[in-house]
CSV table of C-alpha atoms in Angstrom, one decimal:
chain,number,residue,atom,x,y,z
A,83,UNK,CA,0.1,0.1,0.0
A,84,UNK,CA,1.2,3.6,-1.1
A,85,UNK,CA,1.8,5.9,1.7
A,86,UNK,CA,2.4,9.6,1.9
A,87,UNK,CA,5.8,9.4,1.7
A,88,UNK,CA,6.1,6.8,-0.9
A,89,UNK,CA,8.6,7.8,-3.8
A,90,UNK,CA,7.1,8.4,-7.1
A,91,UNK,CA,8.4,5.1,-8.4
A,92,UNK,CA,6.8,1.5,-8.7
A,93,UNK,CA,6.9,-0.8,-5.8
A,94,UNK,CA,9.6,-2.9,-7.2
A,95,UNK,CA,12.0,-0.1,-7.9
A,96,UNK,CA,11.8,1.1,-4.0
A,97,UNK,CA,13.6,-1.9,-2.5
A,98,UNK,CA,17.0,-1.5,-1.3
A,99,UNK,CA,19.9,-4.0,-1.5
A,100,UNK,CA,19.9,-4.9,2.0
A,101,UNK,CA,16.1,-5.9,1.7
A,102,UNK,CA,16.9,-8.2,-1.1
A,103,UNK,CA,19.7,-10.0,1.0
A,104,UNK,CA,17.4,-10.6,4.0
A,105,UNK,CA,14.6,-11.9,1.6
A,106,UNK,CA,17.2,-14.4,0.1
A,107,UNK,CA,18.1,-15.5,3.8
A,108,UNK,CA,14.6,-15.9,4.7
A,109,UNK,CA,13.9,-18.3,1.6
A,110,UNK,CA,17.2,-20.4,2.6
A,111,UNK,CA,16.1,-20.7,6.2
A,112,UNK,CA,12.3,-22.0,5.4
A,113,UNK,CA,14.2,-24.3,2.9
A,114,UNK,CA,16.4,-26.0,5.4
A,115,UNK,CA,13.4,-26.1,7.8
A,116,UNK,CA,11.4,-28.0,5.1
A,117,UNK,CA,14.2,-30.6,4.5
A,118,UNK,CA,14.6,-31.1,8.2
A,119,UNK,CA,11.0,-32.2,8.7
A,120,UNK,CA,11.3,-34.6,5.6
A,121,UNK,CA,14.4,-36.1,6.8
A,122,UNK,CA,12.7,-36.5,10.5
A,123,UNK,CA,9.7,-38.2,8.8
A,124,UNK,CA,7.2,-35.5,10.6
A,125,UNK,CA,3.8,-34.6,9.3
A,126,UNK,CA,2.8,-31.0,10.8
A,127,UNK,CA,0.5,-30.1,8.2
A,128,UNK,CA,-2.4,-29.7,10.2
A,129,UNK,CA,0.0,-27.9,13.0
A,130,UNK,CA,1.0,-25.3,10.4
A,131,UNK,CA,-2.5,-24.8,9.2
A,132,UNK,CA,-3.6,-24.2,12.9
A,133,UNK,CA,-0.5,-21.8,13.4
A,134,UNK,CA,-1.6,-20.0,10.1
A,135,UNK,CA,-4.8,-19.5,11.3
A,136,UNK,CA,-3.9,-18.1,14.6
A,137,UNK,CA,-1.4,-15.8,12.8
A,138,UNK,CA,-4.3,-14.5,10.5
A,139,UNK,CA,-6.4,-13.9,13.8
A,140,UNK,CA,-3.6,-11.8,15.5
A,141,UNK,CA,-3.5,-10.0,12.3
A,142,UNK,CA,-6.9,-9.1,11.9
A,143,UNK,CA,-7.8,-5.4,12.0
A,144,UNK,CA,-10.8,-5.1,14.4
A,145,UNK,CA,-11.6,-3.0,17.5
A,146,UNK,CA,-11.6,-4.5,20.7
A,147,UNK,CA,-15.5,-4.0,20.8
A,148,UNK,CA,-15.6,-5.8,17.7
A,149,UNK,CA,-13.4,-8.8,18.9
A,150,UNK,CA,-15.8,-9.3,21.9
A,151,UNK,CA,-18.7,-9.5,19.8
A,152,UNK,CA,-17.2,-12.0,17.4
A,153,UNK,CA,-15.9,-14.2,20.5
A,154,UNK,CA,-19.8,-14.1,22.0
A,155,UNK,CA,-20.9,-15.0,18.4
A,156,UNK,CA,-17.9,-17.5,18.2
A,157,UNK,CA,-16.7,-15.9,14.9
A,158,UNK,CA,-13.3,-15.7,14.2
A,159,UNK,CA,-11.9,-12.2,13.9
A,160,UNK,CA,-10.4,-12.8,10.2
A,161,UNK,CA,-13.8,-14.6,8.9
A,162,UNK,CA,-16.2,-12.2,7.3
A,163,UNK,CA,-19.5,-11.5,9.2
A,164,UNK,CA,-22.5,-13.4,8.0
A,165,UNK,CA,-25.3,-11.5,6.0
A,166,UNK,CA,-28.0,-9.2,7.5
A,167,UNK,CA,-30.1,-9.5,9.8
A,168,UNK,CA,-26.9,-10.8,11.6
A,169,UNK,CA,-27.2,-8.5,15.1
A,170,UNK,CA,-23.4,-8.2,15.5
A,171,UNK,CA,-22.7,-6.7,11.9
A,172,UNK,CA,-19.7,-4.9,11.4
A,173,UNK,CA,-19.7,-1.0,11.6
A,174,UNK,CA,-17.5,-1.0,8.7
A,175,UNK,CA,-20.5,-2.7,6.5
A,176,UNK,CA,-23.0,0.0,7.8
A,177,UNK,CA,-20.6,2.9,6.8
A,178,UNK,CA,-20.7,2.5,3.0
A,179,UNK,CA,-24.6,2.1,3.3
A,180,UNK,CA,-25.2,5.1,5.3
A,181,UNK,CA,-22.6,7.1,2.9
A,182,UNK,CA,-24.6,5.9,0.0
A,183,UNK,CA,-28.1,6.9,1.6
A,184,UNK,CA,-26.4,10.1,2.1
A,185,UNK,CA,-25.3,10.7,-1.0
A,186,UNK,CA,-28.5,9.7,-2.6
A,187,UNK,CA,-30.4,12.0,-0.2
A,188,UNK,CA,-27.9,14.8,-1.4
A,189,UNK,CA,-28.6,13.9,-5.1
A,190,UNK,CA,-32.3,13.9,-4.4
A,191,UNK,CA,-31.9,17.4,-3.0
A,192,UNK,CA,-29.8,18.4,-6.0
A,193,UNK,CA,-32.5,17.4,-8.5
A,194,UNK,CA,-35.0,19.0,-6.7
A,195,UNK,CA,-33.1,22.3,-6.9
A,196,UNK,CA,-32.6,21.8,-10.6
A,197,UNK,CA,-36.4,21.3,-11.0
A,198,UNK,CA,-36.8,24.6,-9.0
A,199,UNK,CA,-34.3,26.5,-11.5
A,200,UNK,CA,-36.2,25.1,-14.4
A,201,UNK,CA,-39.5,26.0,-13.3
A,202,UNK,CA,-38.1,29.6,-12.2
A,203,UNK,CA,-36.5,30.2,-15.8
A,204,UNK,CA,-39.7,29.0,-17.7
A,205,UNK,CA,-41.7,31.5,-15.3
A,206,UNK,CA,-39.4,34.0,-15.9
A,207,UNK,CA,-39.4,33.6,-19.7
A,208,UNK,CA,-43.1,33.7,-19.7
A,209,UNK,CA,-43.5,37.1,-17.5
A,210,UNK,CA,-40.8,38.6,-20.0
A,211,UNK,CA,-42.8,37.6,-23.0
A,212,UNK,CA,-46.1,38.9,-21.4
A,213,UNK,CA,-44.3,42.1,-20.2
A,214,UNK,CA,-45.3,41.3,-17.0
A,215,UNK,CA,-42.2,43.1,-15.1
A,216,UNK,CA,-43.2,42.8,-11.3
A,217,UNK,CA,-43.6,39.1,-11.7
A,218,UNK,CA,-40.5,38.7,-13.6
A,219,UNK,CA,-38.7,40.6,-11.0
A,220,UNK,CA,-39.8,38.2,-8.2
A,221,UNK,CA,-39.0,35.2,-10.3
A,222,UNK,CA,-35.3,36.4,-11.2
A,223,UNK,CA,-34.9,37.3,-7.4
A,224,UNK,CA,-36.0,33.5,-6.5
A,225,UNK,CA,-33.8,32.3,-9.0
A,226,UNK,CA,-30.7,34.2,-8.2
A,227,UNK,CA,-31.2,33.1,-4.6
A,228,UNK,CA,-31.0,29.3,-5.3
A,229,UNK,CA,-27.7,27.6,-4.4
A,230,UNK,CA,-26.7,24.4,-6.3
A,231,UNK,CA,-24.0,22.4,-4.7
A,232,UNK,CA,-23.6,25.3,-2.2
A,233,UNK,CA,-22.9,27.8,-4.7
A,234,UNK,CA,-25.2,30.4,-5.8
A,235,UNK,CA,-26.2,31.0,-9.7
A,236,UNK,CA,-23.9,33.3,-11.6
A,237,UNK,CA,-25.8,36.1,-12.9
A,238,UNK,CA,-23.4,36.3,-16.2
A,239,UNK,CA,-24.6,33.0,-17.2
A,240,UNK,CA,-27.1,32.8,-20.0
A,241,UNK,CA,-27.0,36.9,-20.1
A,242,UNK,CA,-29.2,37.0,-16.8
A,243,UNK,CA,-27.2,40.2,-15.9
A,244,UNK,CA,-29.1,41.7,-19.2
A,245,UNK,CA,-32.4,40.4,-18.2
A,246,UNK,CA,-32.0,41.9,-14.6
A,247,UNK,CA,-31.3,45.2,-16.1
A,248,UNK,CA,-34.0,45.2,-18.5
A,249,UNK,CA,-36.3,44.3,-15.5
A,250,UNK,CA,-35.2,47.3,-13.4
A,251,UNK,CA,-35.5,49.7,-16.3
A,252,UNK,CA,-38.9,48.6,-17.4
A,253,UNK,CA,-40.5,47.9,-14.0
A,254,UNK,CA,-43.3,50.4,-13.2
A,255,UNK,CA,-43.2,52.6,-16.0
A,256,UNK,CA,-44.5,56.0,-16.7
A,257,UNK,CA,-48.3,56.4,-18.3
A,258,UNK,CA,-47.9,56.1,-21.9
A,259,UNK,CA,-44.3,54.8,-22.0
A,260,UNK,CA,-42.5,51.6,-21.6
A,261,UNK,CA,-40.0,53.0,-18.9
A,262,UNK,CA,-39.1,55.6,-16.3
A,263,UNK,CA,-36.7,57.6,-15.4
A,264,UNK,CA,-36.2,56.0,-11.8
A,265,UNK,CA,-36.0,52.9,-13.4
A,266,UNK,CA,-32.9,54.0,-15.4
A,267,UNK,CA,-31.3,55.2,-12.4
A,268,UNK,CA,-32.1,51.7,-10.9
A,269,UNK,CA,-30.6,50.0,-13.7
A,270,UNK,CA,-27.6,52.2,-14.1
A,271,UNK,CA,-26.8,51.6,-10.2
A,272,UNK,CA,-27.1,48.0,-11.0
A,273,UNK,CA,-24.5,47.9,-13.6
A,274,UNK,CA,-22.2,50.0,-11.5
A,275,UNK,CA,-22.2,47.3,-8.9
A,276,UNK,CA,-21.5,44.3,-11.4
A,277,UNK,CA,-18.6,46.5,-12.9
A,278,UNK,CA,-17.1,46.5,-9.5
A,279,UNK,CA,-17.8,42.7,-8.6
A,280,UNK,CA,-16.7,41.3,-11.9
A,281,UNK,CA,-13.6,43.4,-13.2
A,282,UNK,CA,-11.6,42.7,-16.3
A,283,UNK,CA,-8.8,39.8,-15.7
A,284,UNK,CA,-6.3,39.1,-18.3
A,285,UNK,CA,-6.1,35.5,-17.4
A,286,UNK,CA,-10.1,35.0,-18.5
A,287,UNK,CA,-10.4,37.9,-21.2
A,288,UNK,CA,-13.5,36.0,-22.7
A,289,UNK,CA,-15.4,36.1,-19.6
A,290,UNK,CA,-18.2,38.2,-19.3
A,291,UNK,CA,-16.8,41.1,-17.3
A,292,UNK,CA,-16.8,45.0,-16.8
A,293,UNK,CA,-16.3,45.7,-20.3
A,294,UNK,CA,-19.7,44.3,-21.3
A,295,UNK,CA,-21.3,46.1,-18.3
A,296,UNK,CA,-19.7,49.4,-19.4
A,297,UNK,CA,-20.8,49.2,-23.0
A,298,UNK,CA,-24.3,48.1,-21.7
A,299,UNK,CA,-24.6,51.2,-19.3
A,300,UNK,CA,-23.3,53.4,-21.8
A,301,UNK,CA,-25.7,52.2,-24.3
A,302,UNK,CA,-28.8,52.5,-22.4
A,303,UNK,CA,-27.7,55.8,-20.9
A,304,UNK,CA,-27.5,57.4,-24.3
A,305,UNK,CA,-30.8,55.7,-25.4
A,306,UNK,CA,-32.4,57.3,-22.2
A,307,UNK,CA,-31.2,60.8,-23.2
A,308,UNK,CA,-32.2,61.1,-26.6
A,309,UNK,CA,-35.5,59.1,-26.0
A,310,UNK,CA,-36.3,62.0,-23.3
A,311,UNK,CA,-35.5,64.7,-25.9
A,312,UNK,CA,-37.5,63.2,-28.6
A,313,UNK,CA,-40.5,62.7,-26.2
A,314,UNK,CA,-40.2,66.3,-25.1
A,315,UNK,CA,-40.2,67.5,-28.8
A,316,UNK,CA,-42.8,65.4,-30.0
A,317,UNK,CA,-45.2,66.3,-27.5
A,318,UNK,CA,-46.2,69.6,-29.1
A,319,UNK,CA,-43.9,71.3,-26.5
A,320,UNK,CA,-43.5,75.3,-26.4
A,321,UNK,CA,-40.2,76.9,-27.2
A,322,UNK,CA,-39.3,76.9,-23.4
A,323,UNK,CA,-40.0,73.2,-23.0
A,324,UNK,CA,-37.7,72.4,-26.4
A,325,UNK,CA,-34.7,74.6,-25.1
A,326,UNK,CA,-35.1,72.9,-21.9
A,327,UNK,CA,-35.0,69.5,-23.4
A,328,UNK,CA,-32.3,70.5,-25.8
A,329,UNK,CA,-30.5,71.7,-22.7
A,330,UNK,CA,-30.8,68.5,-20.5
A,331,UNK,CA,-29.8,66.2,-23.6
A,332,UNK,CA,-26.7,68.4,-24.0
A,333,UNK,CA,-25.8,68.3,-20.1
A,334,UNK,CA,-26.5,64.2,-20.2
A,335,UNK,CA,-24.1,64.2,-23.1
A,336,UNK,CA,-21.3,66.0,-21.5
A,337,UNK,CA,-21.9,63.6,-18.1
A,338,UNK,CA,-21.5,60.8,-20.6
A,339,UNK,CA,-18.5,62.0,-22.5
A,340,UNK,CA,-16.7,62.8,-19.1
A,341,UNK,CA,-17.5,59.3,-17.6
A,342,UNK,CA,-16.3,57.8,-21.0
A,343,UNK,CA,-13.3,59.8,-21.0
A,344,UNK,CA,-12.1,59.0,-17.4
A,345,UNK,CA,-12.8,55.3,-18.4
A,346,UNK,CA,-10.9,55.4,-21.3
A,347,UNK,CA,-8.0,56.7,-19.0
A,348,UNK,CA,-7.6,53.1,-17.5
A,349,UNK,CA,-6.6,49.9,-18.9
A,350,UNK,CA,-7.9,47.8,-20.6
A,351,UNK,CA,-10.6,50.2,-21.9
A,352,UNK,CA,-8.4,52.1,-23.8
A,353,UNK,CA,-7.4,49.4,-26.1
A,354,UNK,CA,-11.0,47.9,-26.8
A,355,UNK,CA,-12.4,48.8,-30.1
A,356,UNK,CA,-15.7,49.1,-28.9
A,357,UNK,CA,-14.6,51.7,-26.5
A,358,UNK,CA,-12.8,53.7,-29.1
A,359,UNK,CA,-15.7,53.8,-31.6
A,360,UNK,CA,-18.2,54.6,-28.7
A,361,UNK,CA,-15.8,57.6,-27.7
A,362,UNK,CA,-15.7,59.0,-31.2
A,363,UNK,CA,-19.4,58.5,-31.8
A,364,UNK,CA,-20.0,60.3,-28.4
A,365,UNK,CA,-17.9,63.0,-29.2
A,366,UNK,CA,-19.4,63.8,-32.5
A,367,UNK,CA,-22.9,63.7,-30.9
A,368,UNK,CA,-21.7,66.2,-28.1
A,369,UNK,CA,-20.1,68.2,-30.6
A,370,UNK,CA,-23.7,68.5,-32.9
A,371,UNK,CA,-25.7,69.3,-29.6
A,372,UNK,CA,-23.0,72.2,-28.6
A,373,UNK,CA,-23.2,73.9,-32.0
A,374,UNK,CA,-26.9,73.4,-32.2
A,375,UNK,CA,-27.2,75.0,-28.8
A,376,UNK,CA,-24.8,77.7,-29.5
A,377,UNK,CA,-27.1,78.8,-32.6
A,378,UNK,CA,-30.2,78.5,-30.7
A,379,UNK,CA,-28.6,80.5,-27.6
A,380,UNK,CA,-26.2,83.6,-27.6
A,381,UNK,CA,-24.6,82.1,-24.6
A,382,UNK,CA,-21.9,79.9,-25.4
A,383,UNK,CA,-21.0,78.6,-21.8
A,384,UNK,CA,-22.6,75.0,-21.9
A,385,UNK,CA,-20.6,74.1,-18.4
A,386,UNK,CA,-23.5,75.8,-16.4
A,387,UNK,CA,-25.6,73.6,-14.0
A,388,UNK,CA,-29.0,72.5,-14.8
A,389,UNK,CA,-30.4,75.3,-12.6
A,390,UNK,CA,-28.4,77.9,-14.2
A,391,UNK,CA,-29.6,76.7,-17.7
A,392,UNK,CA,-33.1,76.9,-16.8
A,393,UNK,CA,-32.7,80.7,-15.5
A,394,UNK,CA,-30.5,81.6,-18.9
A,395,UNK,CA,-33.4,80.2,-20.9
A,396,UNK,CA,-36.1,82.1,-18.8
A,397,UNK,CA,-34.0,85.4,-19.3
A,398,UNK,CA,-33.8,84.6,-23.1
A,399,UNK,CA,-37.6,83.9,-23.5
A,400,UNK,CA,-38.2,87.2,-21.8
A,401,UNK,CA,-36.2,89.1,-23.7
A,402,UNK,CA,-37.8,87.3,-26.8
A,403,UNK,CA,-41.2,88.3,-25.8
A,404,UNK,CA,-40.3,91.9,-24.8
A,405,UNK,CA,-38.7,92.2,-28.5
A,406,UNK,CA,-41.8,91.0,-30.2
A,407,UNK,CA,-44.0,93.2,-28.0
A,408,UNK,CA,-42.2,96.2,-28.9
A,409,UNK,CA,-42.0,95.2,-32.8
A,410,UNK,CA,-45.6,94.9,-32.8
């Protein structure tokens, strides 16, 4: 039997020269004993068998309690026990059965968990198809709290991270819309947590990491800003409301541009082609908005806060109204 300290070679190669000499000596000694008995005309076959049986009993590895039980049952320590229901069954016979039962119980538990995961997955996709966002949120929460073999499900598997962001974004939408501003903020915060939890690692570049979460967050952010501007423009808004929507889009675009510039200053985002293309697109978008705003407003400063932008717009509207009244 190999031990912890056995050499990494075969057993036959581990014998030392002195061991080989000792084995040869024992063989010669046994041979001389047999020849001596043959010359003396002795027949010790029965005695040898008895001595061998006694030696095997002494070598039997059993506990004192088991040895006592075998003695009461008139069983030798080196003999196998009778089949159940023998009352003095060895504990080494019960352990494998108990281990098997325990393993079987764990297997049944894992099977039930897998069935639960399948049921929750089917319910989740059904709710998504029916746009039942509250139930989809509960189903996803139950799914993410399920553990398989002591480990929680990975939200990155099967793109469940994207499903979670979509549910947060669409949950409880505003009237006449498919989303709401608070839902976007929740989804953005959700992406921020994923970025911190699953950063990029050079050892596993193909895994879902912060690069994917950043790109998804910026895409959703740009979509919300442009959708709010379009909704404000198509609602038959006044010039003041249109100017406010334009100002808000320029402000949000500036926030996106600043965050993207900060992100591009660190590795590995500066080397990712998708980030490079996104930065060029955001720069073009921001430049176009800035030119549009400067053409509409004589105030070139676009680094003002939202409240300052509103005050500037009010002053411009008052000046425009006064000029129209004087001209009339």
